[in-house]
Short mmCIF file of N, CA and C in Angstrom, two decimals:
data_model
loop_
_atom_site.label_atom_id
_atom_site.label_comp_id
_atom_site.label_asym_id
_atom_site.label_seq_id
_atom_site.Cartn_x
_atom_site.Cartn_y
_atom_site.Cartn_z
N MET A 219 248.34 86.12 -47.51
CA MET A 219 247.00 86.63 -47.18
C MET A 219 247.14 87.83 -46.24
N LYS A 220 246.28 88.83 -46.46
CA LYS A 220 246.37 90.06 -45.66
C LYS A 220 245.18 90.19 -44.70
N ALA A 221 245.46 90.84 -43.56
CA ALA A 221 244.41 91.16 -42.59
C ALA A 221 244.51 92.65 -42.28
N ARG A 222 243.41 93.20 -41.79
CA ARG A 222 243.40 94.62 -41.41
C ARG A 222 242.60 94.78 -40.13
N TYR A 223 243.16 95.58 -39.21
CA TYR A 223 242.47 95.88 -37.95
C TYR A 223 242.10 97.36 -37.93
N VAL A 224 240.84 97.62 -37.56
CA VAL A 224 240.35 99.01 -37.48
C VAL A 224 239.66 99.20 -36.14
N GLN A 225 239.98 100.29 -35.46
CA GLN A 225 239.31 100.63 -34.20
C GLN A 225 238.57 101.95 -34.37
N LEU A 226 237.24 101.92 -34.18
CA LEU A 226 236.40 103.12 -34.28
C LEU A 226 235.71 103.33 -32.94
N PHE A 227 235.38 104.57 -32.63
CA PHE A 227 234.81 104.89 -31.32
C PHE A 227 233.36 104.46 -31.15
N SER A 228 232.57 104.54 -32.23
CA SER A 228 231.17 104.14 -32.11
C SER A 228 230.70 103.43 -33.36
N PHE A 229 229.66 102.64 -33.19
CA PHE A 229 229.15 101.82 -34.30
C PHE A 229 228.55 102.70 -35.39
N ASP A 230 228.94 102.44 -36.62
CA ASP A 230 228.40 103.15 -37.78
C ASP A 230 228.34 102.14 -38.92
N GLN A 231 227.11 101.72 -39.25
CA GLN A 231 226.92 100.69 -40.27
C GLN A 231 227.44 101.13 -41.63
N LYS A 232 227.28 102.42 -41.94
CA LYS A 232 227.74 102.93 -43.25
C LYS A 232 229.26 102.82 -43.36
N ILE A 233 229.96 103.22 -42.29
CA ILE A 233 231.42 103.14 -42.30
C ILE A 233 231.86 101.68 -42.37
N GLU A 234 231.16 100.80 -41.63
CA GLU A 234 231.51 99.38 -41.64
C GLU A 234 231.39 98.82 -43.06
N LYS A 235 230.29 99.13 -43.75
CA LYS A 235 230.09 98.64 -45.12
C LYS A 235 231.12 99.23 -46.08
N LYS A 236 231.44 100.51 -45.87
CA LYS A 236 232.44 101.18 -46.72
C LYS A 236 233.81 100.52 -46.57
N LEU A 237 234.18 100.19 -45.32
CA LEU A 237 235.46 99.53 -45.06
C LEU A 237 235.48 98.13 -45.66
N GLN A 238 234.35 97.41 -45.53
CA GLN A 238 234.27 96.05 -46.09
C GLN A 238 234.43 96.07 -47.61
N LYS A 239 233.86 97.10 -48.23
CA LYS A 239 233.96 97.23 -49.69
C LYS A 239 235.38 97.62 -50.09
N LYS A 240 235.96 98.57 -49.35
CA LYS A 240 237.30 99.07 -49.67
C LYS A 240 238.37 98.00 -49.49
N TYR A 241 238.23 97.18 -48.44
CA TYR A 241 239.25 96.17 -48.13
C TYR A 241 238.70 94.75 -48.31
N LYS A 242 237.96 94.53 -49.38
CA LYS A 242 237.32 93.22 -49.58
C LYS A 242 238.30 92.08 -49.78
N SER A 243 239.54 92.40 -50.15
CA SER A 243 240.53 91.33 -50.35
C SER A 243 241.29 91.01 -49.06
N GLU A 244 240.95 91.72 -47.97
CA GLU A 244 241.63 91.52 -46.69
C GLU A 244 240.68 90.95 -45.65
N GLN A 245 241.21 90.16 -44.73
CA GLN A 245 240.43 89.67 -43.59
C GLN A 245 240.28 90.86 -42.65
N LEU A 246 239.05 91.34 -42.44
CA LEU A 246 238.82 92.60 -41.73
C LEU A 246 238.32 92.37 -40.31
N PHE A 247 238.93 93.10 -39.36
CA PHE A 247 238.53 93.05 -37.95
C PHE A 247 238.24 94.49 -37.53
N ILE A 248 236.96 94.83 -37.31
CA ILE A 248 236.57 96.19 -36.96
C ILE A 248 236.04 96.23 -35.53
N ASP A 249 236.72 96.97 -34.67
CA ASP A 249 236.28 97.15 -33.29
C ASP A 249 235.56 98.48 -33.15
N PHE A 250 234.42 98.48 -32.47
CA PHE A 250 233.71 99.71 -32.14
C PHE A 250 233.82 99.85 -30.63
N CYS A 251 234.84 100.57 -30.17
CA CYS A 251 235.08 100.66 -28.73
C CYS A 251 235.98 101.86 -28.43
N SER A 252 236.13 102.13 -27.15
CA SER A 252 237.02 103.20 -26.70
C SER A 252 238.47 102.80 -26.93
N ALA A 253 239.28 103.77 -27.29
CA ALA A 253 240.72 103.53 -27.48
C ALA A 253 241.40 103.27 -26.14
N ALA A 254 240.70 103.53 -25.03
CA ALA A 254 241.27 103.33 -23.69
C ALA A 254 241.23 101.86 -23.26
N ILE A 255 240.60 101.01 -24.07
CA ILE A 255 240.53 99.58 -23.75
C ILE A 255 241.78 98.88 -24.26
N PRO A 256 242.45 98.07 -23.43
CA PRO A 256 243.63 97.34 -23.91
C PRO A 256 243.28 96.46 -25.11
N PHE A 257 244.23 96.28 -26.01
CA PHE A 257 243.98 95.56 -27.27
C PHE A 257 243.40 94.16 -27.03
N LYS A 258 243.97 93.41 -26.10
CA LYS A 258 243.52 92.03 -25.85
C LYS A 258 242.10 91.97 -25.29
N LYS A 259 241.61 93.09 -24.72
CA LYS A 259 240.27 93.10 -24.12
C LYS A 259 239.21 93.64 -25.08
N ARG A 260 239.64 94.11 -26.25
CA ARG A 260 238.69 94.55 -27.26
C ARG A 260 238.11 93.31 -27.93
N GLU A 261 236.84 93.37 -28.27
CA GLU A 261 236.18 92.19 -28.87
C GLU A 261 236.92 91.69 -30.11
N LYS A 262 237.15 92.58 -31.08
CA LYS A 262 237.78 92.17 -32.33
C LYS A 262 239.30 92.05 -32.20
N GLY A 263 239.88 92.78 -31.25
CA GLY A 263 241.32 92.65 -31.00
C GLY A 263 241.64 91.25 -30.51
N ALA A 264 240.83 90.79 -29.54
CA ALA A 264 241.00 89.43 -29.00
C ALA A 264 240.71 88.39 -30.09
N GLU A 265 239.68 88.67 -30.89
CA GLU A 265 239.31 87.75 -31.98
C GLU A 265 240.44 87.64 -33.01
N LEU A 266 241.06 88.78 -33.32
CA LEU A 266 242.18 88.80 -34.28
C LEU A 266 243.35 87.95 -33.75
N LEU A 267 243.73 88.16 -32.50
CA LEU A 267 244.85 87.41 -31.93
C LEU A 267 244.56 85.91 -31.88
N ALA A 268 243.31 85.57 -31.55
CA ALA A 268 242.92 84.15 -31.53
C ALA A 268 242.94 83.57 -32.94
N PHE A 269 242.44 84.35 -33.91
CA PHE A 269 242.40 83.90 -35.31
C PHE A 269 243.80 83.64 -35.86
N LEU A 270 244.74 84.50 -35.50
CA LEU A 270 246.12 84.36 -36.00
C LEU A 270 246.77 83.05 -35.52
N ASN A 271 246.20 82.48 -34.47
CA ASN A 271 246.74 81.22 -33.94
C ASN A 271 245.96 79.99 -34.43
N THR A 272 245.07 80.19 -35.41
CA THR A 272 244.33 79.06 -35.98
C THR A 272 245.01 78.63 -37.28
N LEU A 273 244.56 77.51 -37.81
CA LEU A 273 245.11 77.00 -39.06
C LEU A 273 244.89 78.01 -40.19
N GLU A 274 243.68 78.59 -40.22
CA GLU A 274 243.37 79.61 -41.23
C GLU A 274 244.21 80.86 -41.02
N GLY A 275 244.42 81.22 -39.74
CA GLY A 275 245.19 82.40 -39.40
C GLY A 275 246.66 82.31 -39.78
N PHE A 276 247.17 81.10 -39.90
CA PHE A 276 248.58 80.92 -40.27
C PHE A 276 248.84 81.38 -41.71
N LYS A 277 247.77 81.56 -42.47
CA LYS A 277 247.93 82.04 -43.86
C LYS A 277 248.17 83.55 -43.90
N ILE A 278 247.86 84.24 -42.78
CA ILE A 278 248.04 85.69 -42.71
C ILE A 278 249.54 85.99 -42.57
N ASP A 279 250.04 86.82 -43.46
CA ASP A 279 251.45 87.20 -43.36
C ASP A 279 251.63 88.72 -43.29
N PHE A 280 250.49 89.44 -43.32
CA PHE A 280 250.53 90.90 -43.39
C PHE A 280 249.34 91.47 -42.65
N LEU A 281 249.56 92.36 -41.68
CA LEU A 281 248.48 93.02 -40.95
C LEU A 281 248.63 94.53 -41.11
N SER A 282 247.57 95.17 -41.60
CA SER A 282 247.59 96.63 -41.79
C SER A 282 246.74 97.33 -40.75
N VAL A 283 247.21 98.52 -40.32
CA VAL A 283 246.43 99.42 -39.47
C VAL A 283 246.61 100.84 -40.02
N GLU A 284 245.61 101.67 -39.82
CA GLU A 284 245.69 103.05 -40.33
C GLU A 284 246.76 103.83 -39.57
N SER A 285 246.76 103.69 -38.23
CA SER A 285 247.76 104.39 -37.41
C SER A 285 248.17 103.48 -36.25
N ILE A 286 249.34 103.71 -35.72
CA ILE A 286 249.91 102.82 -34.72
C ILE A 286 249.11 102.78 -33.42
N ASP A 287 248.44 103.89 -33.07
CA ASP A 287 247.68 103.91 -31.82
C ASP A 287 246.45 103.00 -31.86
N GLN A 288 246.13 102.43 -33.03
CA GLN A 288 245.02 101.48 -33.14
C GLN A 288 245.34 100.17 -32.42
N LEU A 289 246.64 99.91 -32.20
CA LEU A 289 247.07 98.62 -31.66
C LEU A 289 247.15 98.56 -30.13
N GLY A 290 246.66 99.59 -29.45
CA GLY A 290 246.67 99.53 -27.99
C GLY A 290 246.26 100.83 -27.34
N LYS A 291 246.09 100.78 -26.02
CA LYS A 291 245.61 101.98 -25.31
C LYS A 291 246.75 102.93 -24.95
N ASN A 292 247.98 102.40 -24.88
CA ASN A 292 249.14 103.23 -24.57
C ASN A 292 250.39 102.54 -25.15
N LEU A 293 251.54 103.16 -24.97
CA LEU A 293 252.77 102.63 -25.56
C LEU A 293 253.04 101.20 -25.11
N GLN A 294 252.89 100.93 -23.82
CA GLN A 294 253.16 99.59 -23.30
C GLN A 294 252.25 98.55 -23.96
N ASP A 295 250.97 98.89 -24.10
CA ASP A 295 249.99 97.97 -24.70
C ASP A 295 250.29 97.77 -26.19
N ILE A 296 250.66 98.85 -26.87
CA ILE A 296 251.00 98.77 -28.30
C ILE A 296 252.22 97.87 -28.50
N LEU A 297 253.26 98.08 -27.68
CA LEU A 297 254.48 97.26 -27.80
C LEU A 297 254.19 95.79 -27.54
N ALA A 298 253.29 95.50 -26.57
CA ALA A 298 252.91 94.12 -26.26
C ALA A 298 252.19 93.48 -27.45
N THR A 299 251.30 94.25 -28.07
CA THR A 299 250.56 93.76 -29.24
C THR A 299 251.52 93.49 -30.41
N VAL A 300 252.41 94.44 -30.66
CA VAL A 300 253.39 94.31 -31.75
C VAL A 300 254.27 93.07 -31.51
N LYS A 301 254.67 92.84 -30.26
CA LYS A 301 255.53 91.70 -29.93
C LYS A 301 254.83 90.38 -30.26
N ILE A 302 253.55 90.29 -29.93
CA ILE A 302 252.77 89.07 -30.22
C ILE A 302 252.71 88.82 -31.72
N ILE A 303 252.36 89.88 -32.47
CA ILE A 303 252.19 89.76 -33.93
C ILE A 303 253.53 89.48 -34.60
N ASP A 304 254.58 90.18 -34.15
CA ASP A 304 255.94 89.93 -34.66
C ASP A 304 256.36 88.48 -34.41
N GLY A 305 256.02 87.98 -33.22
CA GLY A 305 256.37 86.61 -32.85
C GLY A 305 255.76 85.56 -33.76
N LEU A 306 254.67 85.94 -34.43
CA LEU A 306 254.01 85.02 -35.37
C LEU A 306 254.57 85.17 -36.78
N GLY A 307 255.57 86.07 -36.92
CA GLY A 307 256.20 86.28 -38.22
C GLY A 307 255.35 87.09 -39.19
N ILE A 308 254.43 87.88 -38.64
CA ILE A 308 253.52 88.69 -39.47
C ILE A 308 254.05 90.12 -39.56
N THR A 309 254.09 90.65 -40.76
CA THR A 309 254.53 92.03 -40.99
C THR A 309 253.38 92.98 -40.67
N ILE A 310 253.67 94.01 -39.86
CA ILE A 310 252.68 95.04 -39.56
C ILE A 310 252.96 96.24 -40.45
N LYS A 311 251.93 96.69 -41.16
CA LYS A 311 252.06 97.88 -42.02
C LYS A 311 251.23 98.99 -41.41
N VAL A 312 251.87 100.14 -41.15
CA VAL A 312 251.17 101.31 -40.60
C VAL A 312 250.97 102.29 -41.75
N ASP A 313 249.71 102.43 -42.18
CA ASP A 313 249.40 103.21 -43.38
C ASP A 313 249.85 104.67 -43.31
N ASN A 314 249.51 105.36 -42.20
CA ASN A 314 249.80 106.80 -42.16
C ASN A 314 251.29 107.12 -42.03
N LEU A 315 252.10 106.11 -41.67
CA LEU A 315 253.56 106.31 -41.60
C LEU A 315 254.25 105.67 -42.80
N ASP A 316 253.49 104.86 -43.54
CA ASP A 316 254.02 104.12 -44.69
C ASP A 316 255.30 103.37 -44.31
N ILE A 317 255.17 102.57 -43.24
CA ILE A 317 256.33 101.80 -42.76
C ILE A 317 255.87 100.40 -42.34
N GLU A 318 256.78 99.44 -42.47
CA GLU A 318 256.48 98.05 -42.12
C GLU A 318 257.42 97.57 -41.02
N SER A 319 256.93 96.65 -40.19
CA SER A 319 257.71 96.15 -39.05
C SER A 319 258.85 95.23 -39.46
N LEU A 320 258.68 94.54 -40.59
CA LEU A 320 259.72 93.63 -41.06
C LEU A 320 260.17 94.00 -42.47
N GLU A 321 261.45 93.86 -42.72
CA GLU A 321 262.02 94.08 -44.06
C GLU A 321 262.77 92.81 -44.44
N LYS A 322 262.27 92.13 -45.47
CA LYS A 322 262.87 90.86 -45.91
C LYS A 322 262.97 89.87 -44.75
N GLY A 323 261.91 89.85 -43.94
CA GLY A 323 261.83 88.90 -42.83
C GLY A 323 262.60 89.29 -41.58
N LYS A 324 263.29 90.44 -41.61
CA LYS A 324 264.08 90.88 -40.45
C LYS A 324 263.45 92.14 -39.83
N PRO A 325 263.59 92.32 -38.49
CA PRO A 325 263.01 93.51 -37.84
C PRO A 325 263.55 94.81 -38.44
N ASN A 326 262.62 95.72 -38.67
CA ASN A 326 262.97 97.03 -39.21
C ASN A 326 263.24 97.97 -38.02
N LYS A 327 264.48 98.38 -37.84
CA LYS A 327 264.87 99.23 -36.70
C LYS A 327 264.14 100.58 -36.72
N SER A 328 263.93 101.11 -37.92
CA SER A 328 263.23 102.39 -38.06
C SER A 328 261.79 102.28 -37.56
N PHE A 329 261.19 101.11 -37.77
CA PHE A 329 259.81 100.88 -37.35
C PHE A 329 259.69 101.02 -35.84
N LEU A 330 260.58 100.35 -35.10
CA LEU A 330 260.52 100.40 -33.64
C LEU A 330 260.76 101.82 -33.12
N MET A 331 261.68 102.54 -33.75
CA MET A 331 261.98 103.91 -33.35
C MET A 331 260.76 104.81 -33.58
N LEU A 332 260.17 104.70 -34.78
CA LEU A 332 258.99 105.50 -35.11
C LEU A 332 257.78 105.09 -34.28
N LEU A 333 257.66 103.79 -34.05
CA LEU A 333 256.57 103.26 -33.23
C LEU A 333 256.55 103.93 -31.86
N THR A 334 257.70 103.96 -31.22
CA THR A 334 257.82 104.56 -29.89
C THR A 334 257.51 106.05 -29.94
N ALA A 335 258.07 106.75 -30.91
CA ALA A 335 257.87 108.19 -31.03
C ALA A 335 256.40 108.53 -31.28
N PHE A 336 255.79 107.89 -32.27
CA PHE A 336 254.41 108.22 -32.62
C PHE A 336 253.40 107.75 -31.59
N ALA A 337 253.68 106.62 -30.94
CA ALA A 337 252.79 106.16 -29.87
C ALA A 337 252.79 107.16 -28.72
N ASN A 338 253.97 107.73 -28.41
CA ASN A 338 254.07 108.74 -27.36
C ASN A 338 253.32 110.02 -27.74
N VAL A 339 253.44 110.41 -29.01
CA VAL A 339 252.73 111.60 -29.50
C VAL A 339 251.22 111.38 -29.39
N ALA A 340 250.75 110.19 -29.81
CA ALA A 340 249.32 109.87 -29.75
C ALA A 340 248.83 109.90 -28.30
N TYR A 341 249.66 109.37 -27.38
CA TYR A 341 249.31 109.36 -25.96
C TYR A 341 249.19 110.79 -25.43
N MET A 342 250.15 111.66 -25.79
CA MET A 342 250.13 113.05 -25.34
C MET A 342 248.91 113.79 -25.89
N GLU A 343 248.54 113.49 -27.15
CA GLU A 343 247.36 114.13 -27.74
C GLU A 343 246.09 113.73 -26.99
N LYS A 344 245.98 112.44 -26.65
CA LYS A 344 244.82 111.96 -25.90
C LYS A 344 244.77 112.60 -24.52
N LYS A 345 245.95 112.70 -23.87
CA LYS A 345 246.04 113.30 -22.53
C LYS A 345 245.62 114.77 -22.59
N SER A 346 246.08 115.47 -23.63
CA SER A 346 245.75 116.88 -23.81
C SER A 346 244.25 117.06 -24.03
N ALA A 347 243.66 116.18 -24.85
CA ALA A 347 242.22 116.26 -25.12
C ALA A 347 241.42 116.03 -23.84
N LEU A 348 241.88 115.10 -22.99
CA LEU A 348 241.22 114.81 -21.73
C LEU A 348 241.30 116.01 -20.79
N GLU A 349 242.47 116.67 -20.75
CA GLU A 349 242.64 117.86 -19.91
C GLU A 349 241.70 118.99 -20.35
N ILE A 350 241.58 119.17 -21.67
CA ILE A 350 240.68 120.20 -22.22
C ILE A 350 239.24 119.89 -21.83
N GLN A 351 238.87 118.59 -21.93
CA GLN A 351 237.52 118.16 -21.56
C GLN A 351 237.25 118.45 -20.08
N GLN A 352 238.23 118.13 -19.22
CA GLN A 352 238.07 118.32 -17.78
C GLN A 352 237.94 119.81 -17.43
N LYS A 353 238.70 120.67 -18.15
CA LYS A 353 238.59 122.12 -17.93
C LYS A 353 237.21 122.62 -18.32
N GLY A 354 236.70 122.07 -19.44
CA GLY A 354 235.35 122.45 -19.90
C GLY A 354 234.29 122.05 -18.90
N ILE A 355 234.42 120.87 -18.31
CA ILE A 355 233.48 120.39 -17.31
C ILE A 355 233.55 121.27 -16.06
N ALA A 356 234.78 121.64 -15.65
CA ALA A 356 234.97 122.49 -14.47
C ALA A 356 234.28 123.85 -14.66
N LYS A 357 234.43 124.43 -15.88
CA LYS A 357 233.80 125.72 -16.17
C LYS A 357 232.28 125.59 -16.16
N ALA A 358 231.79 124.48 -16.74
CA ALA A 358 230.33 124.25 -16.77
C ALA A 358 229.78 124.07 -15.36
N LYS A 359 230.56 123.43 -14.49
CA LYS A 359 230.14 123.24 -13.08
C LYS A 359 230.04 124.58 -12.37
N GLU A 360 231.03 125.47 -12.64
CA GLU A 360 231.03 126.81 -12.03
C GLU A 360 229.76 127.58 -12.40
N LYS A 361 229.32 127.39 -13.64
CA LYS A 361 228.12 128.10 -14.13
C LYS A 361 226.84 127.36 -13.76
N GLY A 362 226.99 126.15 -13.18
CA GLY A 362 225.82 125.36 -12.80
C GLY A 362 225.17 124.68 -14.01
N ALA A 363 225.92 124.56 -15.10
CA ALA A 363 225.36 123.99 -16.32
C ALA A 363 225.71 122.52 -16.52
N TYR A 364 226.57 121.99 -15.65
CA TYR A 364 227.00 120.60 -15.83
C TYR A 364 225.97 119.64 -15.26
N LYS A 365 225.53 118.69 -16.09
CA LYS A 365 224.49 117.76 -15.65
C LYS A 365 224.98 116.32 -15.64
N GLY A 366 226.28 116.13 -15.53
CA GLY A 366 226.85 114.78 -15.53
C GLY A 366 226.50 114.02 -14.25
N ARG A 367 226.66 112.72 -14.30
CA ARG A 367 226.37 111.88 -13.14
C ARG A 367 227.41 112.15 -12.07
N VAL A 368 227.02 112.08 -10.82
CA VAL A 368 227.93 112.29 -9.69
C VAL A 368 228.98 111.19 -9.73
N LYS A 369 230.25 111.59 -9.59
CA LYS A 369 231.36 110.65 -9.66
C LYS A 369 231.20 109.57 -8.60
N GLY A 370 231.33 108.32 -9.03
CA GLY A 370 231.23 107.19 -8.11
C GLY A 370 229.82 106.65 -7.97
N SER A 371 228.82 107.39 -8.49
CA SER A 371 227.44 106.90 -8.39
C SER A 371 227.18 105.88 -9.50
N VAL A 372 226.25 105.00 -9.24
CA VAL A 372 225.91 103.97 -10.20
C VAL A 372 224.41 103.99 -10.43
N GLU A 373 223.99 103.99 -11.71
CA GLU A 373 222.57 103.96 -12.01
C GLU A 373 222.03 102.56 -11.72
N SER A 374 220.82 102.52 -11.16
CA SER A 374 220.22 101.22 -10.85
C SER A 374 219.81 100.52 -12.13
N LYS A 375 219.60 99.21 -12.04
CA LYS A 375 219.19 98.39 -13.18
C LYS A 375 217.90 98.94 -13.79
N GLU A 376 216.95 99.30 -12.92
CA GLU A 376 215.66 99.80 -13.38
C GLU A 376 215.80 101.10 -14.18
N ILE A 377 216.67 102.00 -13.69
CA ILE A 377 216.88 103.29 -14.37
C ILE A 377 217.49 103.08 -15.75
N VAL A 378 218.51 102.20 -15.82
CA VAL A 378 219.19 101.93 -17.10
C VAL A 378 218.20 101.35 -18.10
N LEU A 379 217.41 100.35 -17.68
CA LEU A 379 216.46 99.71 -18.59
C LEU A 379 215.34 100.67 -19.01
N LYS A 380 214.93 101.53 -18.08
CA LYS A 380 213.88 102.51 -18.40
C LYS A 380 214.40 103.55 -19.39
N LYS A 381 215.64 103.95 -19.19
CA LYS A 381 216.28 104.96 -20.04
C LYS A 381 216.47 104.43 -21.47
N HIS A 382 216.63 103.12 -21.59
CA HIS A 382 216.91 102.52 -22.90
C HIS A 382 215.81 101.53 -23.31
N LYS A 383 214.55 101.99 -23.23
CA LYS A 383 213.41 101.14 -23.57
C LYS A 383 213.48 100.63 -25.00
N LYS A 384 213.90 101.50 -25.91
CA LYS A 384 213.98 101.12 -27.33
C LYS A 384 215.01 100.00 -27.54
N VAL A 385 216.13 100.09 -26.81
CA VAL A 385 217.18 99.07 -26.91
C VAL A 385 216.63 97.74 -26.41
N VAL A 386 215.93 97.77 -25.26
CA VAL A 386 215.34 96.56 -24.68
C VAL A 386 214.38 95.92 -25.67
N ALA A 387 213.47 96.75 -26.23
CA ALA A 387 212.47 96.24 -27.18
C ALA A 387 213.12 95.63 -28.42
N THR A 388 214.18 96.29 -28.92
CA THR A 388 214.87 95.80 -30.12
C THR A 388 215.57 94.48 -29.83
N LEU A 389 216.22 94.38 -28.67
CA LEU A 389 216.92 93.14 -28.29
C LEU A 389 215.93 91.98 -28.10
N LEU A 390 214.75 92.29 -27.55
CA LEU A 390 213.74 91.25 -27.32
C LEU A 390 213.22 90.66 -28.63
N LYS A 391 213.39 91.40 -29.72
CA LYS A 391 212.99 90.90 -31.04
C LYS A 391 214.03 89.95 -31.63
N GLY A 392 215.17 89.81 -30.91
CA GLY A 392 216.23 88.92 -31.37
C GLY A 392 217.24 89.59 -32.29
N THR A 393 217.22 90.92 -32.32
CA THR A 393 218.15 91.69 -33.15
C THR A 393 219.56 91.58 -32.58
N THR A 394 220.56 91.52 -33.45
CA THR A 394 221.95 91.41 -32.99
C THR A 394 222.36 92.69 -32.25
N LEU A 395 223.44 92.58 -31.46
CA LEU A 395 223.91 93.72 -30.67
C LEU A 395 224.30 94.90 -31.56
N ARG A 396 225.07 94.63 -32.63
CA ARG A 396 225.54 95.70 -33.52
C ARG A 396 224.36 96.38 -34.23
N LYS A 397 223.42 95.57 -34.71
CA LYS A 397 222.26 96.13 -35.42
C LYS A 397 221.40 96.97 -34.46
N THR A 398 221.29 96.48 -33.23
CA THR A 398 220.52 97.22 -32.21
C THR A 398 221.16 98.58 -31.96
N ALA A 399 222.50 98.59 -31.84
CA ALA A 399 223.22 99.85 -31.62
C ALA A 399 222.94 100.83 -32.76
N ALA A 400 222.96 100.32 -33.99
CA ALA A 400 222.72 101.18 -35.16
C ALA A 400 221.28 101.69 -35.19
N LEU A 401 220.32 100.79 -34.95
CA LEU A 401 218.89 101.16 -35.00
C LEU A 401 218.50 102.14 -33.90
N CYS A 402 219.12 101.99 -32.73
CA CYS A 402 218.77 102.84 -31.58
C CYS A 402 219.70 104.03 -31.42
N ASN A 403 220.69 104.14 -32.31
CA ASN A 403 221.64 105.25 -32.28
C ASN A 403 222.34 105.38 -30.92
N VAL A 404 222.82 104.23 -30.41
CA VAL A 404 223.58 104.22 -29.16
C VAL A 404 224.87 103.42 -29.41
N SER A 405 225.78 103.47 -28.45
CA SER A 405 227.04 102.74 -28.62
C SER A 405 226.82 101.25 -28.38
N LEU A 406 227.74 100.46 -28.92
CA LEU A 406 227.69 99.01 -28.72
C LEU A 406 227.82 98.69 -27.23
N GLY A 407 228.64 99.47 -26.51
CA GLY A 407 228.82 99.28 -25.07
C GLY A 407 227.51 99.43 -24.31
N THR A 408 226.69 100.41 -24.71
CA THR A 408 225.38 100.63 -24.07
C THR A 408 224.49 99.42 -24.29
N VAL A 409 224.48 98.91 -25.52
CA VAL A 409 223.64 97.75 -25.85
C VAL A 409 224.09 96.54 -25.03
N GLN A 410 225.41 96.35 -24.92
CA GLN A 410 225.95 95.23 -24.14
C GLN A 410 225.55 95.35 -22.66
N LYS A 411 225.60 96.58 -22.14
CA LYS A 411 225.23 96.83 -20.74
C LYS A 411 223.75 96.51 -20.52
N VAL A 412 222.90 96.97 -21.45
CA VAL A 412 221.46 96.72 -21.34
C VAL A 412 221.18 95.22 -21.39
N LYS A 413 221.84 94.52 -22.32
CA LYS A 413 221.63 93.06 -22.45
C LYS A 413 222.02 92.34 -21.17
N ARG A 414 223.12 92.76 -20.54
CA ARG A 414 223.55 92.16 -19.28
C ARG A 414 222.50 92.33 -18.18
N LEU A 415 221.85 93.49 -18.18
CA LEU A 415 220.88 93.81 -17.12
C LEU A 415 219.48 93.24 -17.35
N MET A 416 219.23 92.82 -18.60
CA MET A 416 217.89 92.28 -18.93
C MET A 416 217.64 90.93 -18.26
#
């Protein structure tokens, strides 16, 4: 039996349905969250690891991901995730590298080498993107155009709930978190924050 893990930055019902249709023969775990969250702390990441330790999960012998950086926030986190999955005797297939962690039940040395190299490249790309973003914010501040929240400040409960009236109204109708995010065009994290404050 096969499983697939997907990490996306924001909730998109169309993409979710497309993935479910494309991988209908696989047990699918789709996380809508920041890549900066450790794998075990992601909703579906934690669910996947828990599932693999159930009676039903023991049937899984193959886990696919589009790219290796889907399995953690940095190299250390990715290696920890791979170690857990390897320990369960499950082969990890990385689609964009077309490589598997196990070959005939034995560790694939090329996989570990490529894993380390590509995870480092992915980390450097994220770091570079963050630096570009910070330079852009600095330039906007110089021009007086930056309207971001003051670092370290926290919005009050009342401000958050007032800012997201539509989310509050949708949640009060009993709508699920994911559906609320889609209907209100906000992230799942925002919906979770609003629900906590209600």
